[in-house]
CSV table of C-alpha atoms in Angstrom, one decimal:
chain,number,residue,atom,x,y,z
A,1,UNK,CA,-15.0,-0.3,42.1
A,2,UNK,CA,-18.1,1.3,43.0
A,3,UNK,CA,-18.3,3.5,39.9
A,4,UNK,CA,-20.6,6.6,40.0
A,5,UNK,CA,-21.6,7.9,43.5
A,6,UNK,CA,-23.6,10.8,44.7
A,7,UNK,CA,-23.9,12.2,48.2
A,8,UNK,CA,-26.4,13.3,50.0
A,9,UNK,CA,-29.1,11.2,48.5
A,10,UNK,CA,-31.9,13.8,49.8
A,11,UNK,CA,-31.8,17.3,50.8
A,12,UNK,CA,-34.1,19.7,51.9
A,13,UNK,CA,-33.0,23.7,51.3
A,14,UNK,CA,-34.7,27.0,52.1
A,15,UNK,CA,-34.2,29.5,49.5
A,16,UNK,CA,-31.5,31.2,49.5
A,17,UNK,CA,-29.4,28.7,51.2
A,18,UNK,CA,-26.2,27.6,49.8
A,19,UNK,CA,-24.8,23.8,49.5
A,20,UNK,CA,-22.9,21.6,47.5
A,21,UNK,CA,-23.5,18.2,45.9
A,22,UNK,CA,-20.9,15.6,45.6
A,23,UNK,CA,-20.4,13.5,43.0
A,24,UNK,CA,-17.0,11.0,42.8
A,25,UNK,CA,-16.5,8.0,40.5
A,26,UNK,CA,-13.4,5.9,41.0
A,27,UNK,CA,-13.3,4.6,37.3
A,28,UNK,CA,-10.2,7.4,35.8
A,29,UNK,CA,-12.9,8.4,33.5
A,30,UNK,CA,-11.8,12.2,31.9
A,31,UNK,CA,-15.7,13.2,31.4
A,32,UNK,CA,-18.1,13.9,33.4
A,33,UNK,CA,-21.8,15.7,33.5
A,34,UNK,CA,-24.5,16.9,35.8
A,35,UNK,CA,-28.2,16.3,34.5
A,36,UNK,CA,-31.0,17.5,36.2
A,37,UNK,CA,-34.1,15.5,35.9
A,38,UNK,CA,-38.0,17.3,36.3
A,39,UNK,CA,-41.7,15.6,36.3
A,40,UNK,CA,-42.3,14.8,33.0
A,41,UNK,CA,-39.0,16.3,31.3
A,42,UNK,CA,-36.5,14.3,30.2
A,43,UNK,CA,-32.7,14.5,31.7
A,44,UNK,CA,-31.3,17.9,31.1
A,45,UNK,CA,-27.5,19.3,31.0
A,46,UNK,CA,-26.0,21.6,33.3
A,47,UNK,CA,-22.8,21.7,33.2
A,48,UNK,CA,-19.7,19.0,32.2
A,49,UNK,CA,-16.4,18.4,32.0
A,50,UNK,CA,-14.1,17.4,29.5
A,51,UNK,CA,-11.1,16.8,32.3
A,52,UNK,CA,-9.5,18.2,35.6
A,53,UNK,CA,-9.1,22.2,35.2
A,54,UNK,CA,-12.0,21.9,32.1
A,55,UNK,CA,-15.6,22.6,32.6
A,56,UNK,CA,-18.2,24.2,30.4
A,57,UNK,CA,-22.1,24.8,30.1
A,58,UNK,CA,-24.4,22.5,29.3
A,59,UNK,CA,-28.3,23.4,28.0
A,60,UNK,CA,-29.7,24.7,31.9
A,61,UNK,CA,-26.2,26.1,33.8
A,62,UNK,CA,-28.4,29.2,35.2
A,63,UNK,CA,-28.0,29.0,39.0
A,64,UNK,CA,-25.3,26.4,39.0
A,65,UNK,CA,-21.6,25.9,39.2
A,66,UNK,CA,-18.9,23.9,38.9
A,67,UNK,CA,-15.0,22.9,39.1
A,68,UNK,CA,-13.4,20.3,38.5
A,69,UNK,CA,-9.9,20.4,40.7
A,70,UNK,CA,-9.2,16.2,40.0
A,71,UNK,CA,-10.6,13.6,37.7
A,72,UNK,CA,-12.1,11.6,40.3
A,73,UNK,CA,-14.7,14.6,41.6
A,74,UNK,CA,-16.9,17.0,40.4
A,75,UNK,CA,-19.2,18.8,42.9
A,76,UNK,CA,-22.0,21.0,41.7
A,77,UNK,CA,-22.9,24.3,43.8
A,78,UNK,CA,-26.1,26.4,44.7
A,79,UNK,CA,-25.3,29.3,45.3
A,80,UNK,CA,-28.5,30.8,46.0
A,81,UNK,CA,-31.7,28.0,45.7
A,82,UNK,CA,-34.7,28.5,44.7
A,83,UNK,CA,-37.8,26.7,44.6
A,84,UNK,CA,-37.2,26.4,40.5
A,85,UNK,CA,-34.2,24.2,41.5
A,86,UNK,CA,-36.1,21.5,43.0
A,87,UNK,CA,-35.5,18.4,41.0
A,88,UNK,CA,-33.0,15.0,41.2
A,89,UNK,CA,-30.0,15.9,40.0
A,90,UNK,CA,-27.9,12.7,38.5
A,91,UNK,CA,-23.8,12.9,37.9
A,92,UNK,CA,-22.3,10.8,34.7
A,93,UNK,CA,-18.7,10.0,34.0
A,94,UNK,CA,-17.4,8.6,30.5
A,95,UNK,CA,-13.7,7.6,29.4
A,96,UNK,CA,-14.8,8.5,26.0
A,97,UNK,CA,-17.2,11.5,26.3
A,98,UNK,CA,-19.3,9.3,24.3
A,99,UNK,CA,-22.7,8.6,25.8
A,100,UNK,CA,-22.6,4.9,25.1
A,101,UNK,CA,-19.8,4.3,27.8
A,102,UNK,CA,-21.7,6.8,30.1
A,103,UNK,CA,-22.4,6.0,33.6
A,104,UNK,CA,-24.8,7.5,35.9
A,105,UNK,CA,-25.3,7.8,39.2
A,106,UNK,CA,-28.0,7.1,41.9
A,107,UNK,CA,-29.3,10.5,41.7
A,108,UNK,CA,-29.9,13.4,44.7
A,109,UNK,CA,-33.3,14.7,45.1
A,110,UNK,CA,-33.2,18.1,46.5
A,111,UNK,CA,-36.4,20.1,47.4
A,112,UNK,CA,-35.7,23.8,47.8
A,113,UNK,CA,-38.6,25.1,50.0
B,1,UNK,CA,-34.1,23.9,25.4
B,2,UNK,CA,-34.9,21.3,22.5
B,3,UNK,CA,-36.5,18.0,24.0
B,4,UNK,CA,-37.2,15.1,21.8
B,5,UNK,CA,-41.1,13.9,21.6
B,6,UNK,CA,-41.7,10.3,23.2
B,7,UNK,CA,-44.9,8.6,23.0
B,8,UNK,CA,-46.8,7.3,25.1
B,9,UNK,CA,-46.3,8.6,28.2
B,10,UNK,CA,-47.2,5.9,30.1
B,11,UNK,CA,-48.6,2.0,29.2
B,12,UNK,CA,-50.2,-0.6,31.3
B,13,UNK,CA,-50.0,-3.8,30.1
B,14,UNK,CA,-50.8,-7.3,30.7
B,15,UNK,CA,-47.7,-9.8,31.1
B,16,UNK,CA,-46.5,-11.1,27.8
B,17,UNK,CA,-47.9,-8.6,25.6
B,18,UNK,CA,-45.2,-6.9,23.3
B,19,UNK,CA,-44.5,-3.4,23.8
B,20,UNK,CA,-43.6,-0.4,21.4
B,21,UNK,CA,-42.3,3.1,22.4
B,22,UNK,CA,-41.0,5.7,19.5
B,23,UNK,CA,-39.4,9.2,19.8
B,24,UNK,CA,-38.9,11.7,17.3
B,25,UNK,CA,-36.9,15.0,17.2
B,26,UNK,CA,-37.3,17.9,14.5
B,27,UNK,CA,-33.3,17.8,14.5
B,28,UNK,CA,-31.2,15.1,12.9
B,29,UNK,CA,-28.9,13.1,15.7
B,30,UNK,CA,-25.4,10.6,14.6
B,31,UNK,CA,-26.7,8.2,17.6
B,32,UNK,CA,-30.3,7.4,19.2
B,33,UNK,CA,-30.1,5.7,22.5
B,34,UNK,CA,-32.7,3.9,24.7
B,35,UNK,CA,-32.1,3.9,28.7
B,36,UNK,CA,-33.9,2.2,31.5
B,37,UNK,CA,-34.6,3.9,35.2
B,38,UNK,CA,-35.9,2.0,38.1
B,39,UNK,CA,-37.0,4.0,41.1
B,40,UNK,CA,-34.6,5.7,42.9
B,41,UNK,CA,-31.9,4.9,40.2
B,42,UNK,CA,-30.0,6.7,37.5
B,43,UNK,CA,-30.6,5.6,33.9
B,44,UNK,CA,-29.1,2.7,32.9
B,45,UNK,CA,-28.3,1.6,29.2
B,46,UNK,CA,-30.1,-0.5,26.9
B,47,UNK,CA,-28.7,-0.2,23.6
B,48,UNK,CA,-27.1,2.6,21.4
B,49,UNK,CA,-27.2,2.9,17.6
B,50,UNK,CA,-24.9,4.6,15.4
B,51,UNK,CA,-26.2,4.6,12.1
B,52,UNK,CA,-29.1,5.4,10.4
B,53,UNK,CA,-31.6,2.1,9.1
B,54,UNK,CA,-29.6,0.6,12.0
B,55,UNK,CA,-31.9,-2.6,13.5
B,56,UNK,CA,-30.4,-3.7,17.0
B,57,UNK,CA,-31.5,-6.1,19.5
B,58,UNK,CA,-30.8,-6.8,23.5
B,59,UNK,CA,-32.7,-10.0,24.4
B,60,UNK,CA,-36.2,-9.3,24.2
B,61,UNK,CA,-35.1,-5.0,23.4
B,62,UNK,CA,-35.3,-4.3,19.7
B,63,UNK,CA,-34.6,-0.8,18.5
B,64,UNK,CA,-34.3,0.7,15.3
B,65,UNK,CA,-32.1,4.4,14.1
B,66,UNK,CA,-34.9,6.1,11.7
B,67,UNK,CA,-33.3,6.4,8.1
B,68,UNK,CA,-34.2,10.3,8.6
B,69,UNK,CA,-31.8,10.4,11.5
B,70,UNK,CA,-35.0,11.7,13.0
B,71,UNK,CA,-36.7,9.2,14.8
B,72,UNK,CA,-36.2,6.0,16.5
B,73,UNK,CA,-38.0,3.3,18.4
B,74,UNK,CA,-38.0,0.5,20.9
B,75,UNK,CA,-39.7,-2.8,21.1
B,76,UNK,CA,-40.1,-5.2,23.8
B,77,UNK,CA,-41.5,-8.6,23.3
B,78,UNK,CA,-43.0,-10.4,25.7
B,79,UNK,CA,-43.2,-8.0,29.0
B,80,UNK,CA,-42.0,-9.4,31.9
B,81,UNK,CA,-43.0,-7.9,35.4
B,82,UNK,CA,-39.2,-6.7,35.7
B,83,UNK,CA,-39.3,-4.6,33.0
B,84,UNK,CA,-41.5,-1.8,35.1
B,85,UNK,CA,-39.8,1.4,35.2
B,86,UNK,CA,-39.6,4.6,33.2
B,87,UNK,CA,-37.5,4.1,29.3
B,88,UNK,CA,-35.9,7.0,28.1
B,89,UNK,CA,-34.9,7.9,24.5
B,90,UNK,CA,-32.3,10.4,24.0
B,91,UNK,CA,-30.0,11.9,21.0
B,92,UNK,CA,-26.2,12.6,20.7
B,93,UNK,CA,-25.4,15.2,19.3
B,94,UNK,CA,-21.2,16.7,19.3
B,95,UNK,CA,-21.4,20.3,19.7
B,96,UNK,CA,-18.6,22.3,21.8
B,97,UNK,CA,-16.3,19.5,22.3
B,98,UNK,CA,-18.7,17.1,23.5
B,99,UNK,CA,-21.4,14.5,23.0
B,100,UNK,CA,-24.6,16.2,24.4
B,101,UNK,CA,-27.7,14.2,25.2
B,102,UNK,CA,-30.8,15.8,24.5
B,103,UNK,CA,-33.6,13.3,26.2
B,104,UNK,CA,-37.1,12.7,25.7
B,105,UNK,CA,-39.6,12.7,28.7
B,106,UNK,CA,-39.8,9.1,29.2
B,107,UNK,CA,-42.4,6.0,28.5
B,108,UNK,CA,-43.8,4.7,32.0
B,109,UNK,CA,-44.5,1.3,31.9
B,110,UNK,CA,-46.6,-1.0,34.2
B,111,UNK,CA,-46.7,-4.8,33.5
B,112,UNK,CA,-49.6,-6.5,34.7
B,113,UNK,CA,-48.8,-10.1,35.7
């Protein structure tokens, strides 16, 4: 069981460049969230999930997107970074939705040059 | 987007000294919780409360749900060098199907041994 996992674990973008990040858990949770996490800012919501085929905005989606095509994945997209973007993005899952049996993951820092 | 306030930033203190954090919102929550991140790590869990005058403890963590539904804070006694790291306070709030996190910017601690 290796619950909440995130790949890459750094990345370095131009801007304008596209890419992906991965985030899988193996835990059959139905819910799960992408934060993104600045200097002195507390963890902010871009987008979640509420199960496979279900996604919606969260408080900072500008920029982002997202799918959600099984329960077990839920990548998060750049289309087009910019240097704004730089941060270290965390993924959560939850069988409830509730945050008290949220998990998060490692984390991906991404600096968009 | 709303943040909660969390004070201090950041303490230094000398090992076995008690430690208090607080955070307080201008918008009412129906559960206050308090997370832990290490370096490199997502946020992990400390405790959650539900309801409002709620007192909890976790070991040496004490944490208390503001009558007002406002506020909350978090108490460590006797700081141990392990419990360096950033503490996070954040609010859940159901809106759109979901339980949204809205998190403060985080208390850094050092502990002095």
């Amino acid at each position: 069981n290796a619950g909440v996992t995130q790949t890459p674990k750094f990345q370095v973008l131009k801007t304008g460049q596209s890419m992906t990040l991965q985030c899988a858990q193996d835990m059959n949770h139905e819910y799960m969230s992408w934060y993104r996490q600045d200097p002195g800012m507390g963890l902010r919501l871009i987008h979640y999930s509420v199960g496979a085929g279900i996604t919606d905005q969260g408080e900072v989606p500008n920029g982002y997107n997202v799918s959600r095509s099984t329960t077990e994945d839920f990548p998060l997209r750049l289309l087009s970074a910019a240097p704004s973007q730089t941060s270290v993005y965390f993924c959560a899952s939850s069988w409830s939705g509730r945050a008290d049996t949220q998990y998060f993951g490692p984390g991906t820092r991404l600096t968009v040059l | 987007g709303q943040q909660l306030n969390q004070s201090p930033q950041s303490m230094f203190i000398q090992e076995g000294e008690d430690v208090s954090m607080n955070c307080t919102s201008s918008s009412i929550f129906n559960t206050w919780l308090w997370y832990k991140q290490d370096p490199g790590e997502g946020p992990v869990l400390l405790i959650a409360l539900y309801k409002a005058g709620e007192l909890t403890s976790n070991g040496r963590l004490t944490a208390q749900f503001g009558i007002t539904r406002k506020d909350s804070f978090l108490n460590i006694s006797a700081s141990i060098p392990s419990d360096v790291g950033i503490y996070f306070c954040a609010g859940q709030r159901f809106s759109g199907g979901y339980n949204k996190l809205i998190f403060g910017a985080g208390t850094r601690l050092a502990v002095h041994p």
